[in-house]
Short mmCIF file of C-alpha atoms in Angstrom, two decimals:
data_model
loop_
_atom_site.label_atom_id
_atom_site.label_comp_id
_atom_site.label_asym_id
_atom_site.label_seq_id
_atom_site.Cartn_x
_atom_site.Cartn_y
_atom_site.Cartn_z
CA UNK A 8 12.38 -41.82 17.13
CA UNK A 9 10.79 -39.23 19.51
CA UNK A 10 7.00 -39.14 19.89
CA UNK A 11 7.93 -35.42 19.35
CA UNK A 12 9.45 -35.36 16.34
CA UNK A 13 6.44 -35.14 12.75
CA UNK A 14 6.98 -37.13 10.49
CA UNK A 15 5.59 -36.89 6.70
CA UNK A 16 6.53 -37.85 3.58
CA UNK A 17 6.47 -34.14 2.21
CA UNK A 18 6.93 -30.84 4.35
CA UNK A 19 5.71 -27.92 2.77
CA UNK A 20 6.94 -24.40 3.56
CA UNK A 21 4.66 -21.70 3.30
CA UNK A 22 0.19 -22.03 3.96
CA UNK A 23 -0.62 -19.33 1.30
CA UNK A 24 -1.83 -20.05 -1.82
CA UNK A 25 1.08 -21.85 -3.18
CA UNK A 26 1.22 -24.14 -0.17
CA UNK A 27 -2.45 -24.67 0.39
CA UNK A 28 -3.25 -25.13 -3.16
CA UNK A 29 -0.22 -27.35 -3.68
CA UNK A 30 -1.40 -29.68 -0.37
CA UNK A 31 -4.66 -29.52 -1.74
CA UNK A 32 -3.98 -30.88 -5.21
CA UNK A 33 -1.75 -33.95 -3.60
CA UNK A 34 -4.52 -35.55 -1.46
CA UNK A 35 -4.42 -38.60 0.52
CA UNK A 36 -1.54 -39.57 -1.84
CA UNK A 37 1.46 -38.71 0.54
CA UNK A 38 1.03 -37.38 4.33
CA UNK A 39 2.00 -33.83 3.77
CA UNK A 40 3.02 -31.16 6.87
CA UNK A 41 2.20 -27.56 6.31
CA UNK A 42 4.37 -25.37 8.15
CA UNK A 43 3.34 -21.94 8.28
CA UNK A 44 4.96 -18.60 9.69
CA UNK A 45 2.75 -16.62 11.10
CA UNK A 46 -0.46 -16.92 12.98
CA UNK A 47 -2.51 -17.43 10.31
CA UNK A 48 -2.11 -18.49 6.82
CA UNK A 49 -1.88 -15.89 3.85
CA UNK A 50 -0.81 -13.49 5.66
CA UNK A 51 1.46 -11.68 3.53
CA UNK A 52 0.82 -11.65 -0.10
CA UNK A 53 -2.19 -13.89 -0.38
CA UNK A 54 -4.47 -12.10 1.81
CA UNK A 55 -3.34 -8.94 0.41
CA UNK A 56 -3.92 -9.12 -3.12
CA UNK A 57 -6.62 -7.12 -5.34
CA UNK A 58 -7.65 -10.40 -6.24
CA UNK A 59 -8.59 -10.66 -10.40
CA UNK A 60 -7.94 -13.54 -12.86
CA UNK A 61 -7.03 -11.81 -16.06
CA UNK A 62 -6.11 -13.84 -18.76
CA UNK A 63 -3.48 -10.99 -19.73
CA UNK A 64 -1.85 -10.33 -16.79
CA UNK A 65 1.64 -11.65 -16.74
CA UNK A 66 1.92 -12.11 -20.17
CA UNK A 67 1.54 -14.92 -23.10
CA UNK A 68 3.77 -17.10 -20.49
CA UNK A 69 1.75 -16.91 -17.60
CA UNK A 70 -1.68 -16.84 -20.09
CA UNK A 71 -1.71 -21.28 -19.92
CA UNK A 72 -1.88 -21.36 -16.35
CA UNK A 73 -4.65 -19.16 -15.98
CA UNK A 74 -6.71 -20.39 -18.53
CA UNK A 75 -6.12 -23.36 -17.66
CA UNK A 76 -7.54 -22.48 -13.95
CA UNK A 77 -10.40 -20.96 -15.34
CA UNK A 78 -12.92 -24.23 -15.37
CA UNK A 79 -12.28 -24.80 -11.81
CA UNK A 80 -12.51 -21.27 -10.74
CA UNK A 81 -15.69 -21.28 -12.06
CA UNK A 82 -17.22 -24.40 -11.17
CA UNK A 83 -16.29 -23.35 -7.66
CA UNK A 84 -18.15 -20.21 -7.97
CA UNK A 85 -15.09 -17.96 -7.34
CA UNK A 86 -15.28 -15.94 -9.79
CA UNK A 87 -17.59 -12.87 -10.37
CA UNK A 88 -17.87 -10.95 -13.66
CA UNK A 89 -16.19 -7.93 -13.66
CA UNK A 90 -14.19 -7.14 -17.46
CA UNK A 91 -11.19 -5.21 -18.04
CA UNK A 92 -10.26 -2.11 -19.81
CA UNK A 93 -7.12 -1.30 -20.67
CA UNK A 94 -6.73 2.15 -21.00
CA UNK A 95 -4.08 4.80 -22.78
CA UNK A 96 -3.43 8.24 -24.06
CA UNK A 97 -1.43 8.45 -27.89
CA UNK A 98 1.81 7.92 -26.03
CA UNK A 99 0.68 4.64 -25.17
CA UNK A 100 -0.46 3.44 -28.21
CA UNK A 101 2.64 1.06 -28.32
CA UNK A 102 1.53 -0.32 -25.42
CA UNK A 103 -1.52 -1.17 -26.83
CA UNK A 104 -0.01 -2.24 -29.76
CA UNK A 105 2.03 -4.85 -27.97
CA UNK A 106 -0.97 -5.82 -26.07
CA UNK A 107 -3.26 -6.54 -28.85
CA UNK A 108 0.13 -8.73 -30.67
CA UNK A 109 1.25 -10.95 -27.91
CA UNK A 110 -2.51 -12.67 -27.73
CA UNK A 111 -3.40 -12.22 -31.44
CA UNK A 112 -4.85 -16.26 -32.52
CA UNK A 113 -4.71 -16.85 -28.73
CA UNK A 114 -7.99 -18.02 -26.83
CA UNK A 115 -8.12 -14.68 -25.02
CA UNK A 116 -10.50 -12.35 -26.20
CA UNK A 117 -9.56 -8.96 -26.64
CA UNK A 118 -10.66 -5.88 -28.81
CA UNK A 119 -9.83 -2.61 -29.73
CA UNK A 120 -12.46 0.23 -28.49
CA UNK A 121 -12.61 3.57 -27.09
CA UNK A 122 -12.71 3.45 -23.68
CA UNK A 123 -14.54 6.56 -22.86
CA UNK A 124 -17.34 4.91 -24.15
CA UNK A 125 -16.96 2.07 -21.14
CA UNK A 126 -15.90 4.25 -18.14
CA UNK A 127 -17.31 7.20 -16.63
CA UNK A 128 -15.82 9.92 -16.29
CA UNK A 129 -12.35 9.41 -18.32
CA UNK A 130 -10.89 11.97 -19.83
CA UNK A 131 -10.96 13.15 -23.34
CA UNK A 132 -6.92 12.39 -24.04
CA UNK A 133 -7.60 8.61 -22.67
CA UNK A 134 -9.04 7.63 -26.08
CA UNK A 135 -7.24 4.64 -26.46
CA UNK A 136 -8.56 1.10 -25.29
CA UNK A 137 -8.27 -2.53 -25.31
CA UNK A 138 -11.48 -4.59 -23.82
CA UNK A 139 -10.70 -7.77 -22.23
CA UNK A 140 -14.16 -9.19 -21.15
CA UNK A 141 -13.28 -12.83 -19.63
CA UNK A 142 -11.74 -10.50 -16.33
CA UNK A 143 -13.08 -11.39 -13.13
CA UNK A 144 -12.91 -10.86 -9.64
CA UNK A 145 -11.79 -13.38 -7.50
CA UNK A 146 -13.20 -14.59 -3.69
CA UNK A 147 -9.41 -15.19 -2.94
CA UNK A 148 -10.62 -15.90 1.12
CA UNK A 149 -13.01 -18.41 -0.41
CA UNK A 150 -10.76 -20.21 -2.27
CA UNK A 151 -7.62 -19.89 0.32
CA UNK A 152 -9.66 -21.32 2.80
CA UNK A 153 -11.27 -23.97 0.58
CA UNK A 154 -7.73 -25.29 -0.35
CA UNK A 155 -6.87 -25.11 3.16
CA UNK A 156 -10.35 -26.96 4.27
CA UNK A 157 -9.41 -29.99 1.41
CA UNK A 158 -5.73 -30.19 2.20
CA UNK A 159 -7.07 -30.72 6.30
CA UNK A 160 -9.76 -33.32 5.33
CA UNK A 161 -6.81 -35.58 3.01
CA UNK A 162 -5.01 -35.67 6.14
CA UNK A 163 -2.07 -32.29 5.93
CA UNK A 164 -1.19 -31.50 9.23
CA UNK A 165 -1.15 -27.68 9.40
CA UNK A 166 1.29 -25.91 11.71
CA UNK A 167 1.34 -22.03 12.02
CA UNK A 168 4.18 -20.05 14.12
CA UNK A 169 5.79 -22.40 12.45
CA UNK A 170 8.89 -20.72 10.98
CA UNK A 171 11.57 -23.14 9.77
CA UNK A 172 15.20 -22.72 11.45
CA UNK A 173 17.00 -25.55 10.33
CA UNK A 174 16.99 -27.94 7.71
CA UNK A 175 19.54 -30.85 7.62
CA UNK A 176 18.92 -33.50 4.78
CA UNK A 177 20.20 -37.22 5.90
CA UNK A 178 20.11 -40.55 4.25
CA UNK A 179 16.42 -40.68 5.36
CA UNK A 180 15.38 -37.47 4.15
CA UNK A 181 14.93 -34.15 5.96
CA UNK A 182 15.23 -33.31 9.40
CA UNK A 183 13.34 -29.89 10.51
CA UNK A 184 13.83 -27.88 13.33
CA UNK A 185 11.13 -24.86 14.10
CA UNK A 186 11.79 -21.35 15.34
CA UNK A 187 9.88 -22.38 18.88
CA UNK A 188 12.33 -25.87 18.98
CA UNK A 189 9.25 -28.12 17.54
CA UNK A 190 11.22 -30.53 14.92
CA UNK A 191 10.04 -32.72 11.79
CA UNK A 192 10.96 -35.36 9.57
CA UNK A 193 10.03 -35.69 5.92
CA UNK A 194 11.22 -36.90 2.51
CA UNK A 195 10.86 -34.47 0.49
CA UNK A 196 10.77 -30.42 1.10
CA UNK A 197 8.36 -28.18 -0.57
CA UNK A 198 9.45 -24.47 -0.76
CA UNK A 199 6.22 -22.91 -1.48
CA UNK A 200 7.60 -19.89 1.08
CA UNK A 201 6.95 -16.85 -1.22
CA UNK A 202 8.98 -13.73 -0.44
CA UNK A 203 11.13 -15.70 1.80
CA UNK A 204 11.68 -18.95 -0.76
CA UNK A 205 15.25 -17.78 -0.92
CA UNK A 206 16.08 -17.82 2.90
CA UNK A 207 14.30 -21.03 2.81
CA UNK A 208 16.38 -22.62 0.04
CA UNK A 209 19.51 -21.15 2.01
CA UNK A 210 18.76 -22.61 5.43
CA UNK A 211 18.07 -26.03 3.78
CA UNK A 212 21.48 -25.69 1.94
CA UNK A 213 20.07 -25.50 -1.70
CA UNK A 214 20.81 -23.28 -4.29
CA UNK A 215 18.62 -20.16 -3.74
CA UNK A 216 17.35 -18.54 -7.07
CA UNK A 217 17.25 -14.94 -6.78
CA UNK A 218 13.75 -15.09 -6.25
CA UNK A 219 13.06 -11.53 -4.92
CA UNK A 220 9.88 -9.56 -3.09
CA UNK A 221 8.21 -6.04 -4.28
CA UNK A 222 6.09 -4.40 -2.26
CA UNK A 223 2.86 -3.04 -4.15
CA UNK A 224 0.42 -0.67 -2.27
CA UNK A 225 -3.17 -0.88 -2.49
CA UNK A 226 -5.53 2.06 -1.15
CA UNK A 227 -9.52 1.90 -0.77
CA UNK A 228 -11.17 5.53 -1.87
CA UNK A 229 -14.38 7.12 -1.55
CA UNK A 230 -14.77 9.36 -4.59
CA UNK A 231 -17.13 12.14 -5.58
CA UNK A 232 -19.14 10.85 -7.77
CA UNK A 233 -19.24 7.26 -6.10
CA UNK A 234 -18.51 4.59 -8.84
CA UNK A 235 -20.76 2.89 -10.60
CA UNK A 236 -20.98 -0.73 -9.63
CA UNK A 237 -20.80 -1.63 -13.21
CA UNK A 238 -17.52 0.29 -13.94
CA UNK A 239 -14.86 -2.41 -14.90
CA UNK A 240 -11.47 -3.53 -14.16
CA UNK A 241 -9.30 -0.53 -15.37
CA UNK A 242 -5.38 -0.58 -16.10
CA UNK A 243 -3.23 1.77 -17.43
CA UNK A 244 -1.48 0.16 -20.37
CA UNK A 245 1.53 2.00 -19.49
CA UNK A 246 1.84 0.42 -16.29
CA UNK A 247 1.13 3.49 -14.15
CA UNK A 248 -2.60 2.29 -11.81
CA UNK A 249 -5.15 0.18 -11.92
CA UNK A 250 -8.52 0.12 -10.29
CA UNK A 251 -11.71 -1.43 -10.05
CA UNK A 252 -14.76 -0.89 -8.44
CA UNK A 253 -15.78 -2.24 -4.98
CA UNK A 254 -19.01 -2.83 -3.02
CA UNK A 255 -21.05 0.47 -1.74
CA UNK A 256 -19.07 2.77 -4.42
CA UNK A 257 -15.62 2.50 -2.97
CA UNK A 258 -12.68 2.46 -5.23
CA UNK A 259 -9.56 -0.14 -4.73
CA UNK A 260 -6.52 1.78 -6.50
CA UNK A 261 -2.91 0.95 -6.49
CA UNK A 262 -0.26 2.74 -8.51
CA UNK A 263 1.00 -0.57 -10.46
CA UNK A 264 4.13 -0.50 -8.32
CA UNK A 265 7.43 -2.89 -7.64
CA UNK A 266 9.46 -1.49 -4.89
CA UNK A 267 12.31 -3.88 -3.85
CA UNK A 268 12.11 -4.72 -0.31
CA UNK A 269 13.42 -7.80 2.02
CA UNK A 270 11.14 -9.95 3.26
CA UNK A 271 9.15 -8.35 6.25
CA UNK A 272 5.52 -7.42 7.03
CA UNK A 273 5.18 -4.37 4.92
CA UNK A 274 2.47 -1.44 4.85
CA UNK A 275 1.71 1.44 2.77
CA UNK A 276 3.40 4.63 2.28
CA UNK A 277 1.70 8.04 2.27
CA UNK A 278 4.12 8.47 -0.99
CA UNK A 279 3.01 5.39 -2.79
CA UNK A 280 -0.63 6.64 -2.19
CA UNK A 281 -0.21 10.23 -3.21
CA UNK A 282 1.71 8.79 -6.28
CA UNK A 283 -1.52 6.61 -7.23
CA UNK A 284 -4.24 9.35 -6.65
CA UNK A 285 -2.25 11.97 -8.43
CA UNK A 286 -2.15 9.43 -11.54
CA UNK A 287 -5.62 8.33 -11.18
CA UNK A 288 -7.19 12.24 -11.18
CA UNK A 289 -4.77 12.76 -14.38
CA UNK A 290 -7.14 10.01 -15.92
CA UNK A 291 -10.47 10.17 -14.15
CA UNK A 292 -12.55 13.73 -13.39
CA UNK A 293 -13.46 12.10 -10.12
CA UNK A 294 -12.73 13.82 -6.70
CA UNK A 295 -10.89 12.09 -4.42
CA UNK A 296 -13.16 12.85 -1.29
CA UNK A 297 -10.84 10.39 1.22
CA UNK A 298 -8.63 7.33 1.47
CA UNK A 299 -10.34 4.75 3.69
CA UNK A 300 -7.47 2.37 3.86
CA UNK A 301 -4.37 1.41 2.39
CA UNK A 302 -2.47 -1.37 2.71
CA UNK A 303 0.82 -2.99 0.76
CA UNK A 304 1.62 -6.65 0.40
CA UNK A 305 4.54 -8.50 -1.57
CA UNK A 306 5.00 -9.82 -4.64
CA UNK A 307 7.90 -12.00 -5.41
CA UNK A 308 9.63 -13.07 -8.78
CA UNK A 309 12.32 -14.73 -10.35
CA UNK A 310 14.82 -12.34 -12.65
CA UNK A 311 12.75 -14.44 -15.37
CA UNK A 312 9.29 -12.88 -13.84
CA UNK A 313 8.23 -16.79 -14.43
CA UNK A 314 6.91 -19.21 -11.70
CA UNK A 315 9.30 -22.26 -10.70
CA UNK A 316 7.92 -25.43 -10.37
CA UNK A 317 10.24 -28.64 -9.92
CA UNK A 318 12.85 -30.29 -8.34
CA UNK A 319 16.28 -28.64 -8.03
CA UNK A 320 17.83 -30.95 -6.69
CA UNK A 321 17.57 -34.30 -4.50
CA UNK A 322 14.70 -34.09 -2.36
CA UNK A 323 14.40 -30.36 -2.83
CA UNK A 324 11.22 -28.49 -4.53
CA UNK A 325 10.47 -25.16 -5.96
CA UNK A 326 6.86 -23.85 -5.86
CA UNK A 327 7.17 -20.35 -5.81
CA UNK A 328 8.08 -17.16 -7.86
CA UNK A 329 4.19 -16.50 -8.88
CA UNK A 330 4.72 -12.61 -8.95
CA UNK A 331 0.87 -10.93 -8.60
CA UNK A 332 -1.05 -14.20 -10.89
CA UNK A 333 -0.65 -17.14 -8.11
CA UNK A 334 -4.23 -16.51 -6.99
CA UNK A 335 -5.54 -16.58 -10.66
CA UNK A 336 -3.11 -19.54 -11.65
CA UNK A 337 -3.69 -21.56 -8.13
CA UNK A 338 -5.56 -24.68 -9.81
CA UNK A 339 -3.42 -25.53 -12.45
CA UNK A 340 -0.13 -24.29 -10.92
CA UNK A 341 -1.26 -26.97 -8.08
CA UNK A 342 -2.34 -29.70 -10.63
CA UNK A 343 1.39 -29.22 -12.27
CA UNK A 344 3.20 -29.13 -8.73
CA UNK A 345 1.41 -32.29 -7.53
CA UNK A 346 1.88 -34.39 -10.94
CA UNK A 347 6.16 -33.26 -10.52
CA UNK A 348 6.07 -34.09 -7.07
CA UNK A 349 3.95 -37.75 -7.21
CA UNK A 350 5.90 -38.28 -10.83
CA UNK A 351 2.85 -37.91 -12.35
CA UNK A 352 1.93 -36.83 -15.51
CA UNK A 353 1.53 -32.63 -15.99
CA UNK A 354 -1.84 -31.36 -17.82
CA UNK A 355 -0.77 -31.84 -21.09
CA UNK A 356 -1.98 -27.70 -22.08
CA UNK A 357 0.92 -26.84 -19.80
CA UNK A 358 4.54 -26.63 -20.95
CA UNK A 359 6.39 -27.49 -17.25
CA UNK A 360 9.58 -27.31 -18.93
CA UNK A 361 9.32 -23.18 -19.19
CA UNK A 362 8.44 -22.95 -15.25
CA UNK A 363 11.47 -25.98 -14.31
CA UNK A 364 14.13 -24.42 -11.89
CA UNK A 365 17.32 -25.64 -14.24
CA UNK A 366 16.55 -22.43 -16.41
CA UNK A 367 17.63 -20.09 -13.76
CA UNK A 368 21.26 -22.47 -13.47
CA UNK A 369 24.13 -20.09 -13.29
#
């Protein structure tokens, strides 16, 4: 064999949090190769996102893995207090409703409260709340580069422009050729590649999954008054924004939306922007006084809008699908993808079989 050619006994697609975490979790136990894109790691979605764990967010399915990621998150010191308001006018009270069902005699605490008594300057119709306290922000850098600091000291090689091109599996395993003609050998193949874990799946001949990107738009505003530094999280229960506060009184503010898109390096639209700061001053007496920044990253799901984690087939893995939650899911999500991968056993407070790729068979 070529002196050329890496060898490892699993390649993993994709250096964001799904393939650092994941490379991470498995350790000196296998030599892994981490084949990355772009330039740098997280590029796309990872160092994009708004970064909060929220026990709610993605629903009762998603709810395990995050709690389950909680310990670690805080032991690491990721994780900065913040709480969450969910907020509504009476159209919304369904929404609430529903909100308040789906976690009733769960661990997650949540109560019913007005939430113009929790943040400033909310208007009078936007009487209805839900407080969810355990919400925090998360140092997503921190922890990206952490995972990508312990996956270097186990031994991962890390490769960036280091898009895959071919992928042709052989009696021995997998032979990988890169964009820039580089080439690789490994056992097993890890497709922790995000928005582009279908083309992945497709170039190593496997059966992609309809796993699809959104693009959702994120805008930094300075407001008249300046927010409080002690406002909370703050999401409209009927899915239209969500904000929370950042350092020296700026605003982060996205209008809570899923635009289908192919995979590409997206940015923000003026639209998407206007869109969010018309529905924010509908809820909030604050002036707009300018947007600072915007930016968009992408979010990608499976039509399930549930994370796959497993084998599909021979040789073949699935670590992807993890919508807006695979910051706030990263350790456990990692902790189950290692234990499939090593045939280990999963953490027994996580039911694999819901995240396995055979549910998505057609």
């Amino acid at each position: 064999m070529s002196a050329d050619v890496l060898t490892a006994d699993i390649a993993i697609v994709g250096a964001g949090i799904a393939g650092a975490s994941l490379a991470a979790a498995i350790g000196d136990r296998a030599r892994v190769l981490l084949l990355e894109g772009e330039d740098q790691p997280g590029y796309h979605a990872t160092g994009r996102s708004a970064a909060f764990w929220s026990e709610t967010y993605g629903g009762p399915a998603i709810q395990p893995l995050t709690t389950a990621s909680e310990r670690a998150l805080r032991a690491g010191g990721y994780l900065d207090p913040l709480g969450a308001v969910h907020v509504g006018r009476a159209e919304d009270a369904r929404a609430i409703d529903a909100l308040l069902a789906e976690f009733a005699g769960s661990s997650v605490e949540l109560t019913a409260v007005d939430p113009r008594a929790l943040v400033p300057g909310l208007r009078d119709d936007w009487s209805l709340g839900v407080r969810e306290p355990s919400c925090a922000y998360i140092d997503a850098a921190r922890l990206h580069g952490d995972y990508l600091g312990a996956a270097k000291r186990a031994g991962t090689t890390l490769l960036t422009t280091a898009r895959l091109a071919a992928a042709e599996r052989g009696g021995a395993g997998w032979r990988l050729t890169l964009a820039d003609g580089r080439a690789a050998r490994a056992a097993i193949l890890v497709d922790a590649a995000g928005a582009w874990a279908d083309p992945v799946a497709h170039l190593a001949g496997a059966r992609p999954l309809d796993i699809r990107p959104y693009r959702r738009t994120v805008a930094q505003l300075a407001t008249d008054p300046p927010v409080p530094a002690a406002t909370p999280f703050v999401i409209h229960a009927g899915g239209g924004f969500y904000f929370k506060p950042e350092a020296g009184g700026r605003l982060w503010l996205s209008p809570h939306d899923e635009h289908p898109v192919v995979p590409h390096d997206v940015a923000a639209e003026e639209l998407d922007v206007a869109v969010a700061i018309d529905r924010f001053e509908a809820a909030i007496d604050w002036r707009v006084r300018r947007v600072e920044r915007s930016w968009a990253g992408l979010r990608s799901f499976a039509p399930d809008r549930l994370p796959v984690y497993g084998f599909a087939e021979p040789g073949f893995f699935w670590f992807a699908g993890q919508g807006g939650f695979g910051i706030q899911t990263a350790p456990a999500a990692a902790a189950v993808g290692a234990a499939l991968l090593l045939g280990e056993t999963p953490p027994s407070t996580i039911d694999v079989a819901r995240y396995a790729p055979e549910r998505l068979a057609r």
